Amino acid sequence: MRAVVITRPGGPEVLELREVADPTPTKGELLVRVAASALNRADLLQRRGMYPAPPGSPKDIPGLELAGTVVACGEGVTRFAPGDEVMAVVGGGACAELAVVHEREAIRRPLGMPASVAAAIPEAFMTAFDAIVLQGGLASGQWLAVDAVASGVGTAAIQIARAIGARSVGSTRTEAKLERALSLGLDVGVHGVTADLAKKAREVTGGAGVAVGLSLVGGPALSDMIAALRPRGTAILVGLMAGAKAELNLVTVLQKRLHVVGTVLRSRPAEEKMAVARAFEDRIQPLFEGEAPLLRPVVDQVFPMEAVAEAHIALEKNSAFGKIVLFHG
Amino acid sequence: MRAVVITRPGGPEVLELREVADPTPTKGELLVRVAASALNRADLLQRRGMYPAPPGSPKDIPGLELAGTVVACGEGVTRFAPGDEVMAVVGGGACAELAVVHEREAIRRPLGMPASVAAAIPEAFMTAFDAIVLQGGLASGQWLAVDAVASGVGTAAIQIARAIGARSVGSTRTEAKLERALSLGLDVGVHGVTADLAKKAREVTGGAGVAVGLSLVGGPALSDMIAALRPRGTAILVGLMAGAKAELNLVTVLQKRLHVVGTVLRSRPAEEKMAVARAFEDRIQPLFEGEAPLLRPVVDQVFPMEAVAEAHIALEKNSAFGKIVLFHG
C-alpha cells in the first residue's frame, strides 16, 4: 500500500508518500481501506519527533483518525463485515491506504455521509464527548465554557453541548471564527482572551460560573478557566497550545471544591478506548444522522493525501476553522 | 448555657466564656449536651475574622466537631432519643455546653469510648474518609501519599488506608512525629520535605506512583504531590498551610490524566453533609469498636473548655500530633 511516512524528525518536507507493506488484521481486528483521514496537532508533534506513536501503532506513519470501508476481518470479528463503512480513532497509521482497527474501536459511519466529511468526526467529537460529558458530567440545563471555540474539538464541544440541552460560552481571538461558531450553536461568543471568557462565563450564569470548562489552550489560560467555574465545577485540560505551566489559585480550587482533570485519548489502554468508542456509537453517532442532524462535522479544507505536507503547513498556520482532511482517493 | 465566644477578631485573648441563650432544636434536629469538642485550623481562621461561619451556624461560637449526649429531639426525629451518645461535625457552635445537630448528620459514638476521645474523631476521620475513599477512590492494594502525616487528618488517613487494605507513604519534618505515625500504621515514612515524599512515593511503587495523594499543606507542595501520582491518580487538596498558589506542570497532568480535586466539608449543603455522615457511620464508625479496633482517635492534649485560649495557642504552635480536645465537663 501507499502511506505517508515520516522519514526523519523535521518540518513538513520530511513527509513522503512511500510504498510500504500492507498491515494484517489479527484477532478481533478490521482491515480498513482508508478513504479519508484528518490532521491533528499530535501529527505535527510526531513529525517533529516529539510524540512517538504508542506501542502497537506504526512508528512512522502519522494519522490518528480515519473514515473508510472494511475490506477484511480478522478471526472472531462479529460487529462488522467487508463492505461496512466505518470511522475510528487510531493510535497512528491512518495516513495510509490501509489501516487496522479493532472492531470494538470502530464506529459505524453516519448513513450517507461522504468519507471526506466523516473523517472530521472521530478525534474531535470523541475527545469533546469524552471530556465534557463522560468526564465533566455536562448535562442539560448546564453551561460549558470553551477556550478555543474554532478548533476541531471546540466546534465539536459546542455542538454536543447544544445537542444535549446544555449551553455554551466560548472564546476565540479571530472575529470571523466567532461568527461561524455562533452559527454552529455557540450560545455566547467572546472575541478576546481567556480572561474575557472567564468574566463572560460568570456574567451569563448570574455570577455562579459554568459547570464544565474545556481548556484546549492550557498554560496560564487554565487559571482563567478555573475562575470561570461554578462550585464543584470541572476544568478539563485537553491541550497545551498556550504552554505547559499554570499557576493556580488554590483557595479557589479548595473553596469551590473544583476538579481539574487532565486527559488524552491516544495513550489509553485498549479497554478504555473500546469503552469510549462504544459509548460514542451509542450516544453521539446517531446525532449525525437523519433529516436535520444535531451534529455536523466541521471541515475547513480537504487536501489530497499526496499534498500532506501542504496540509501540515495549513494546520500549523492556526487559521483553520474545524478540521483539515486528507482525501486518500 | 455557657459558650466560648469570639468577642472580636484577634488572637487567643479575644475568646471569652460567656452565658448565652440555649439553642433550640427544630424539625429533625437533636439538642446535644456537648461533653467534648476538638480544635481545627478553621477555628483559628474564624477567630482572626478570616473564615465566617456558614449561614445557619452560630456566628461567634467556634467549634466544628463535638461528642456528647442527646438531651432533646425536635419534631420528627427517628434515629436518636434522649440519652443517646453521638458525635458530629457541625458548621460551628461546638465550643459550648449545648449544640444543635441534624439527626442525619449525627453519628453514633463508638461504644464505651469516652467523649474526650471521641471528639477527636469527626472532622479528622470524616475529612480523610471523604477525601481519600469517597472522592479519591482509594481501595485495597493501592498506595496513598500524605504530606502532613502527623496532623489530625493525616493520622486518620493513614489508619483508614491500612484498615481498608491500602498502603501509605507519608512525610513530616519532625522525626519524633514520624515514629508515632509509623506506629499508627504508616507503611513508609519520609522525614523531609514534599519533594522527598514524591521521590519515595515513586520508589515504593516501582516507579509507578501512588493512586491517591492527600495534600494537607497545599501551596508549592501540591506540585510534588502531582509528581507522586500514578497515571489516572487523584491529588486531593484539603489544606493550604503552605500557601495558596501552586505552579503545576500541565504536561504531567495531561499525559498522566491526573485529577486535582479541591475539597472542604464546612461549606457543603445539608444533603451532602448528611450523605457523608451516613456513609461514615456505615463504613468507618464500626472500625472504632470491638476488642482490637482498626481505627484509633489520636488525641494530642485535652484542655478544659475554660482554657480554650491556651488550646488555640497549642494548635498554633504546630507541634501537636493528632488532635487538641476541649473537655466541657
PDB file of C-alpha atoms in Angstrom, chain A residues 30-242:
ATOM      1  CA  LEU A  30     -10.670  -4.981  10.804  1.00  0.00           C
ATOM      2  CA  LEU A  31      -8.595  -4.152   7.766  1.00  0.00           C
ATOM      3  CA  VAL A  32      -9.964  -0.828   6.549  1.00  0.00           C
ATOM      4  CA  ARG A  33      -9.409   0.815   3.158  1.00  0.00           C
ATOM      5  CA  VAL A  34      -8.931   4.410   4.280  1.00  0.00           C
ATOM      6  CA  ALA A  35     -10.902   6.832   2.122  1.00  0.00           C
ATOM      7  CA  ALA A  36     -10.013   9.899   4.176  1.00  0.00           C
ATOM      8  CA  SER A  37      -8.110  10.832   7.308  1.00  0.00           C
ATOM      9  CA  ALA A  38      -7.830  14.088   9.236  1.00  0.00           C
ATOM     10  CA  LEU A  39      -4.983  16.016  10.830  1.00  0.00           C
ATOM     11  CA  ASN A  40      -4.365  16.666  14.500  1.00  0.00           C
ATOM     12  CA  ARG A  41      -1.784  18.706  16.368  1.00  0.00           C
ATOM     13  CA  ALA A  42      -0.355  15.404  17.593  1.00  0.00           C
ATOM     14  CA  ASP A  43       0.640  14.643  13.973  1.00  0.00           C
ATOM     15  CA  LEU A  44       2.735  17.820  13.911  1.00  0.00           C
ATOM     16  CA  LEU A  45       4.421  16.880  17.193  1.00  0.00           C
ATOM     17  CA  GLN A  46       5.058  13.342  15.991  1.00  0.00           C
ATOM     18  CA  ARG A  47       6.540  14.625  12.725  1.00  0.00           C
ATOM     19  CA  ARG A  48       8.948  16.780  14.752  1.00  0.00           C
ATOM     20  CA  GLY A  49       9.979  13.717  16.758  1.00  0.00           C
ATOM     21  CA  MET A  50       8.319  14.958  19.946  1.00  0.00           C
ATOM     22  CA  TYR A  51       5.448  12.499  20.271  1.00  0.00           C
ATOM     23  CA  PRO A  52       6.325   8.899  19.445  1.00  0.00           C
ATOM     24  CA  ALA A  53       3.494   6.551  18.469  1.00  0.00           C
ATOM     25  CA  PRO A  54       2.237   4.297  21.289  1.00  0.00           C
ATOM     26  CA  PRO A  55       3.243   0.602  21.249  1.00  0.00           C
ATOM     27  CA  GLY A  56       1.237  -1.351  18.663  1.00  0.00           C
ATOM     28  CA  SER A  57       0.862   1.556  16.253  1.00  0.00           C
ATOM     29  CA  PRO A  58       3.025   2.145  13.166  1.00  0.00           C
ATOM     30  CA  LYS A  59       6.075   4.140  14.251  1.00  0.00           C
ATOM     31  CA  ASP A  60       6.498   6.304  11.194  1.00  0.00           C
ATOM     32  CA  ILE A  61       3.052   6.602   9.614  1.00  0.00           C
ATOM     33  CA  PRO A  62       1.081   9.538  11.074  1.00  0.00           C
ATOM     34  CA  GLY A  63      -2.688   9.864  11.210  1.00  0.00           C
ATOM     35  CA  LEU A  64      -4.916   9.433  14.264  1.00  0.00           C
ATOM     36  CA  GLU A  65      -8.345   9.174  12.669  1.00  0.00           C
ATOM     37  CA  LEU A  66      -9.909   7.787   9.552  1.00  0.00           C
ATOM     38  CA  ALA A  67     -13.044   7.056   7.601  1.00  0.00           C
ATOM     39  CA  GLY A  68     -13.120   4.092   5.240  1.00  0.00           C
ATOM     40  CA  THR A  69     -14.549   0.729   4.293  1.00  0.00           C
ATOM     41  CA  VAL A  70     -13.894  -2.671   5.836  1.00  0.00           C
ATOM     42  CA  VAL A  71     -12.079  -4.893   3.317  1.00  0.00           C
ATOM     43  CA  ALA A  72     -11.169  -7.885   5.508  1.00  0.00           C
ATOM     44  CA  CYS A  73     -11.816  -9.126   9.027  1.00  0.00           C
ATOM     45  CA  GLY A  74      -9.522 -10.936  11.458  1.00  0.00           C
ATOM     46  CA  GLU A  75     -10.607 -14.010  13.375  1.00  0.00           C
ATOM     47  CA  GLY A  76     -13.603 -13.594  15.667  1.00  0.00           C
ATOM     48  CA  VAL A  77     -14.916 -10.316  14.284  1.00  0.00           C
ATOM     49  CA  THR A  78     -18.690 -10.109  14.807  1.00  0.00           C
ATOM     50  CA  ARG A  79     -19.699  -6.459  14.563  1.00  0.00           C
ATOM     51  CA  PHE A  80     -18.591  -5.726  11.002  1.00  0.00           C
ATOM     52  CA  ALA A  81     -18.212  -7.407   7.628  1.00  0.00           C
ATOM     53  CA  PRO A  82     -16.342  -6.451   4.461  1.00  0.00           C
ATOM     54  CA  GLY A  83     -18.121  -3.552   2.755  1.00  0.00           C
ATOM     55  CA  ASP A  84     -19.179  -1.852   6.008  1.00  0.00           C
ATOM     56  CA  GLU A  85     -18.419   1.841   6.259  1.00  0.00           C
ATOM     57  CA  VAL A  86     -16.577   2.752   9.438  1.00  0.00           C
ATOM     58  CA  MET A  87     -14.697   5.558  11.127  1.00  0.00           C
ATOM     59  CA  ALA A  88     -12.257   5.399  14.032  1.00  0.00           C
ATOM     60  CA  VAL A  89      -9.632   6.994  16.187  1.00  0.00           C
ATOM     61  CA  VAL A  90      -6.380   5.013  15.902  1.00  0.00           C
ATOM     62  CA  GLY A  91      -3.032   5.230  17.691  1.00  0.00           C
ATOM     63  CA  GLY A  92      -1.360   6.083  14.370  1.00  0.00           C
ATOM     64  CA  GLY A  93      -1.129   4.876  10.784  1.00  0.00           C
ATOM     65  CA  ALA A  94      -4.310   6.497   9.436  1.00  0.00           C
ATOM     66  CA  CYS A  95      -2.370   8.371   6.747  1.00  0.00           C
ATOM     67  CA  ALA A  96      -2.204   5.334   4.515  1.00  0.00           C
ATOM     68  CA  GLU A  97      -4.331   3.421   2.016  1.00  0.00           C
ATOM     69  CA  LEU A  98      -4.954   0.638   4.541  1.00  0.00           C
ATOM     70  CA  ALA A  99      -5.146   0.584   8.310  1.00  0.00           C
ATOM     71  CA  VAL A 100      -6.020  -1.914  11.017  1.00  0.00           C
ATOM     72  CA  VAL A 101      -8.689  -1.076  13.616  1.00  0.00           C
ATOM     73  CA  HIS A 102     -10.032  -3.245  16.426  1.00  0.00           C
ATOM     74  CA  GLU A 103     -13.724  -3.894  15.787  1.00  0.00           C
ATOM     75  CA  ARG A 104     -14.684  -2.538  19.211  1.00  0.00           C
ATOM     76  CA  GLU A 105     -12.863   0.727  18.481  1.00  0.00           C
ATOM     77  CA  ALA A 106     -14.514   1.132  15.080  1.00  0.00           C
ATOM     78  CA  ILE A 107     -17.707   3.156  14.764  1.00  0.00           C
ATOM     79  CA  ARG A 108     -20.380   2.927  12.053  1.00  0.00           C
ATOM     80  CA  ARG A 109     -20.179   5.878   9.708  1.00  0.00           C
ATOM     81  CA  PRO A 110     -23.258   8.092   9.599  1.00  0.00           C
ATOM     82  CA  LEU A 111     -25.503   6.899   6.760  1.00  0.00           C
ATOM     83  CA  GLY A 112     -24.909   8.714   3.503  1.00  0.00           C
ATOM     84  CA  MET A 113     -22.054  10.863   4.765  1.00  0.00           C
ATOM     85  CA  PRO A 114     -19.026  11.037   2.425  1.00  0.00           C
ATOM     86  CA  ALA A 115     -15.757   9.741   3.896  1.00  0.00           C
ATOM     87  CA  SER A 116     -14.069  13.135   3.464  1.00  0.00           C
ATOM     88  CA  VAL A 117     -16.662  14.604   5.811  1.00  0.00           C
ATOM     89  CA  ALA A 118     -16.874  11.675   8.234  1.00  0.00           C
ATOM     90  CA  ALA A 119     -13.074  11.778   8.675  1.00  0.00           C
ATOM     91  CA  ALA A 120     -13.578  15.069  10.523  1.00  0.00           C
ATOM     92  CA  ILE A 121     -15.640  13.334  13.205  1.00  0.00           C
ATOM     93  CA  PRO A 122     -13.704  10.783  15.250  1.00  0.00           C
ATOM     94  CA  GLU A 123     -10.933  12.597  17.137  1.00  0.00           C
ATOM     95  CA  ALA A 124     -12.696  15.931  17.585  1.00  0.00           C
ATOM     96  CA  PHE A 125     -16.103  14.615  18.600  1.00  0.00           C
ATOM     97  CA  MET A 126     -14.830  11.697  20.671  1.00  0.00           C
ATOM     98  CA  THR A 127     -12.383  13.918  22.554  1.00  0.00           C
ATOM     99  CA  ALA A 128     -15.094  16.504  23.165  1.00  0.00           C
ATOM    100  CA  PHE A 129     -17.726  13.923  24.183  1.00  0.00           C
ATOM    101  CA  ASP A 130     -15.333  12.071  26.471  1.00  0.00           C
ATOM    102  CA  ALA A 131     -14.100  15.288  28.060  1.00  0.00           C
ATOM    103  CA  ILE A 132     -17.261  17.290  28.596  1.00  0.00           C
ATOM    104  CA  VAL A 133     -19.866  14.539  29.037  1.00  0.00           C
ATOM    105  CA  LEU A 134     -18.139  11.367  30.256  1.00  0.00           C
ATOM    106  CA  GLN A 135     -15.532  13.094  32.431  1.00  0.00           C
ATOM    107  CA  GLY A 136     -17.048  16.518  33.068  1.00  0.00           C
ATOM    108  CA  GLY A 137     -20.597  15.242  33.506  1.00  0.00           C
ATOM    109  CA  LEU A 138     -22.108  18.068  31.434  1.00  0.00           C
ATOM    110  CA  ALA A 139     -25.886  17.668  31.333  1.00  0.00           C
ATOM    111  CA  SER A 140     -28.983  19.538  30.185  1.00  0.00           C
ATOM    112  CA  GLY A 141     -29.510  22.983  31.650  1.00  0.00           C
ATOM    113  CA  GLN A 142     -25.824  23.437  32.470  1.00  0.00           C
ATOM    114  CA  TRP A 143     -23.246  25.777  30.962  1.00  0.00           C
ATOM    115  CA  LEU A 144     -19.998  24.821  29.219  1.00  0.00           C
ATOM    116  CA  ALA A 145     -17.063  27.180  28.641  1.00  0.00           C
ATOM    117  CA  VAL A 146     -14.591  26.518  25.797  1.00  0.00           C
ATOM    118  CA  ASP A 147     -11.396  28.490  25.308  1.00  0.00           C
ATOM    119  CA  ALA A 148     -10.623  27.725  21.633  1.00  0.00           C
ATOM    120  CA  VAL A 149     -14.015  27.537  20.125  1.00  0.00           C
ATOM    121  CA  ALA A 150     -12.909  27.406  16.485  1.00  0.00           C
ATOM    122  CA  SER A 151     -10.705  24.334  16.854  1.00  0.00           C
ATOM    123  CA  GLY A 152     -11.824  20.846  15.868  1.00  0.00           C
ATOM    124  CA  VAL A 153     -12.551  19.880  19.471  1.00  0.00           C
ATOM    125  CA  GLY A 154     -14.053  23.296  20.223  1.00  0.00           C
ATOM    126  CA  THR A 155     -16.529  23.173  17.338  1.00  0.00           C
ATOM    127  CA  ALA A 156     -17.472  19.629  18.366  1.00  0.00           C
ATOM    128  CA  ALA A 157     -17.922  20.579  22.033  1.00  0.00           C
ATOM    129  CA  ILE A 158     -20.317  23.454  21.388  1.00  0.00           C
ATOM    130  CA  GLN A 159     -22.429  21.270  19.105  1.00  0.00           C
ATOM    131  CA  ILE A 160     -22.573  18.419  21.628  1.00  0.00           C
ATOM    132  CA  ALA A 161     -23.488  20.874  24.396  1.00  0.00           C
ATOM    133  CA  ARG A 162     -26.363  22.245  22.303  1.00  0.00           C
ATOM    134  CA  ALA A 163     -27.483  18.736  21.300  1.00  0.00           C
ATOM    135  CA  ILE A 164     -27.823  17.521  24.899  1.00  0.00           C
ATOM    136  CA  GLY A 165     -29.631  20.606  26.166  1.00  0.00           C
ATOM    137  CA  ALA A 166     -26.652  22.433  27.640  1.00  0.00           C
ATOM    138  CA  ARG A 167     -25.469  25.935  26.737  1.00  0.00           C
ATOM    139  CA  SER A 168     -22.015  27.171  25.828  1.00  0.00           C
ATOM    140  CA  VAL A 169     -19.868  30.252  26.109  1.00  0.00           C
ATOM    141  CA  GLY A 170     -16.652  30.257  24.114  1.00  0.00           C
ATOM    142  CA  SER A 171     -13.811  32.464  23.041  1.00  0.00           C
ATOM    143  CA  THR A 172     -11.515  32.961  20.090  1.00  0.00           C
ATOM    144  CA  ARG A 173      -9.241  35.798  19.106  1.00  0.00           C
ATOM    145  CA  THR A 174     -10.451  35.823  15.492  1.00  0.00           C
ATOM    146  CA  GLU A 175     -13.759  37.601  14.980  1.00  0.00           C
ATOM    147  CA  ALA A 176     -14.684  35.779  11.775  1.00  0.00           C
ATOM    148  CA  LYS A 177     -14.278  32.426  13.538  1.00  0.00           C
ATOM    149  CA  LEU A 178     -16.576  33.574  16.309  1.00  0.00           C
ATOM    150  CA  GLU A 179     -19.394  34.231  13.873  1.00  0.00           C
ATOM    151  CA  ARG A 180     -19.063  30.750  12.454  1.00  0.00           C
ATOM    152  CA  ALA A 181     -19.035  29.272  15.968  1.00  0.00           C
ATOM    153  CA  LEU A 182     -22.240  31.123  16.807  1.00  0.00           C
ATOM    154  CA  SER A 183     -23.843  29.697  13.690  1.00  0.00           C
ATOM    155  CA  LEU A 184     -22.871  26.189  14.871  1.00  0.00           C
ATOM    156  CA  GLY A 185     -24.705  26.589  18.162  1.00  0.00           C
ATOM    157  CA  LEU A 186     -22.385  28.524  20.440  1.00  0.00           C
ATOM    158  CA  ASP A 187     -24.739  30.487  22.722  1.00  0.00           C
ATOM    159  CA  VAL A 188     -22.434  33.278  23.829  1.00  0.00           C
ATOM    160  CA  GLY A 189     -19.292  34.249  21.951  1.00  0.00           C
ATOM    161  CA  VAL A 190     -16.326  36.126  23.377  1.00  0.00           C
ATOM    162  CA  HIS A 191     -13.972  37.827  20.980  1.00  0.00           C
ATOM    163  CA  GLY A 192     -10.906  38.076  23.163  1.00  0.00           C
ATOM    164  CA  VAL A 193      -8.575  36.343  25.559  1.00  0.00           C
ATOM    165  CA  THR A 194      -9.404  33.765  28.220  1.00  0.00           C
ATOM    166  CA  ALA A 195      -9.698  36.395  30.993  1.00  0.00           C
ATOM    167  CA  ASP A 196     -12.576  37.861  28.994  1.00  0.00           C
ATOM    168  CA  LEU A 197     -14.058  34.369  28.685  1.00  0.00           C
ATOM    169  CA  ALA A 198     -13.978  33.898  32.475  1.00  0.00           C
ATOM    170  CA  LYS A 199     -15.685  37.228  33.006  1.00  0.00           C
ATOM    171  CA  LYS A 200     -18.393  36.494  30.450  1.00  0.00           C
ATOM    172  CA  ALA A 201     -18.868  32.948  31.788  1.00  0.00           C
ATOM    173  CA  ARG A 202     -19.663  34.327  35.235  1.00  0.00           C
ATOM    174  CA  GLU A 203     -21.844  37.046  33.758  1.00  0.00           C
ATOM    175  CA  VAL A 204     -24.076  34.747  31.707  1.00  0.00           C
ATOM    176  CA  THR A 205     -24.558  32.452  34.706  1.00  0.00           C
ATOM    177  CA  GLY A 206     -25.627  35.251  37.033  1.00  0.00           C
ATOM    178  CA  GLY A 207     -22.256  35.210  38.773  1.00  0.00           C
ATOM    179  CA  ALA A 208     -22.334  31.496  39.513  1.00  0.00           C
ATOM    180  CA  GLY A 209     -19.915  30.201  36.880  1.00  0.00           C
ATOM    181  CA  VAL A 210     -20.105  27.272  34.470  1.00  0.00           C
ATOM    182  CA  ALA A 211     -20.405  23.570  35.326  1.00  0.00           C
ATOM    183  CA  VAL A 212     -17.705  22.447  32.895  1.00  0.00           C
ATOM    184  CA  GLY A 213     -14.728  24.246  31.389  1.00  0.00           C
ATOM    185  CA  LEU A 214     -12.919  22.742  28.417  1.00  0.00           C
ATOM    186  CA  SER A 215      -9.374  24.054  28.154  1.00  0.00           C
ATOM    187  CA  LEU A 216      -7.775  23.478  24.791  1.00  0.00           C
ATOM    188  CA  VAL A 217      -5.039  26.044  25.212  1.00  0.00           C
ATOM    189  CA  GLY A 218      -3.741  25.210  28.709  1.00  0.00           C
ATOM    190  CA  GLY A 219      -0.903  27.245  30.158  1.00  0.00           C
ATOM    191  CA  PRO A 220      -1.853  30.402  32.053  1.00  0.00           C
ATOM    192  CA  ALA A 221      -5.320  30.196  30.461  1.00  0.00           C
ATOM    193  CA  LEU A 222      -6.123  27.272  32.759  1.00  0.00           C
ATOM    194  CA  SER A 223      -6.373  29.647  35.700  1.00  0.00           C
ATOM    195  CA  ASP A 224      -8.891  31.724  33.752  1.00  0.00           C
ATOM    196  CA  MET A 225     -10.897  28.562  33.127  1.00  0.00           C
ATOM    197  CA  ILE A 226     -10.850  27.849  36.865  1.00  0.00           C
ATOM    198  CA  ALA A 227     -12.125  31.363  37.520  1.00  0.00           C
ATOM    199  CA  ALA A 228     -14.996  30.605  35.110  1.00  0.00           C
ATOM    200  CA  LEU A 229     -16.223  27.557  37.064  1.00  0.00           C
ATOM    201  CA  ARG A 230     -19.098  27.309  39.475  1.00  0.00           C
ATOM    202  CA  PRO A 231     -18.709  25.485  42.815  1.00  0.00           C
ATOM    203  CA  ARG A 232     -17.976  21.785  42.201  1.00  0.00           C
ATOM    204  CA  GLY A 233     -17.268  22.554  38.561  1.00  0.00           C
ATOM    205  CA  THR A 234     -14.755  20.638  36.461  1.00  0.00           C
ATOM    206  CA  ALA A 235     -11.990  22.073  34.282  1.00  0.00           C
ATOM    207  CA  ILE A 236     -10.807  19.585  31.694  1.00  0.00           C
ATOM    208  CA  LEU A 237      -7.421  20.082  30.152  1.00  0.00           C
ATOM    209  CA  VAL A 238      -7.140  18.558  26.681  1.00  0.00           C
ATOM    210  CA  GLY A 239      -4.488  20.720  25.060  1.00  0.00           C
ATOM    211  CA  LEU A 240      -1.428  22.803  25.815  1.00  0.00           C
ATOM    212  CA  MET A 241      -1.234  25.268  22.904  1.00  0.00           C
ATOM    213  CA  ALA A 242      -0.563  28.142  25.341  1.00  0.00           C
TER     214      ALA A 242
END
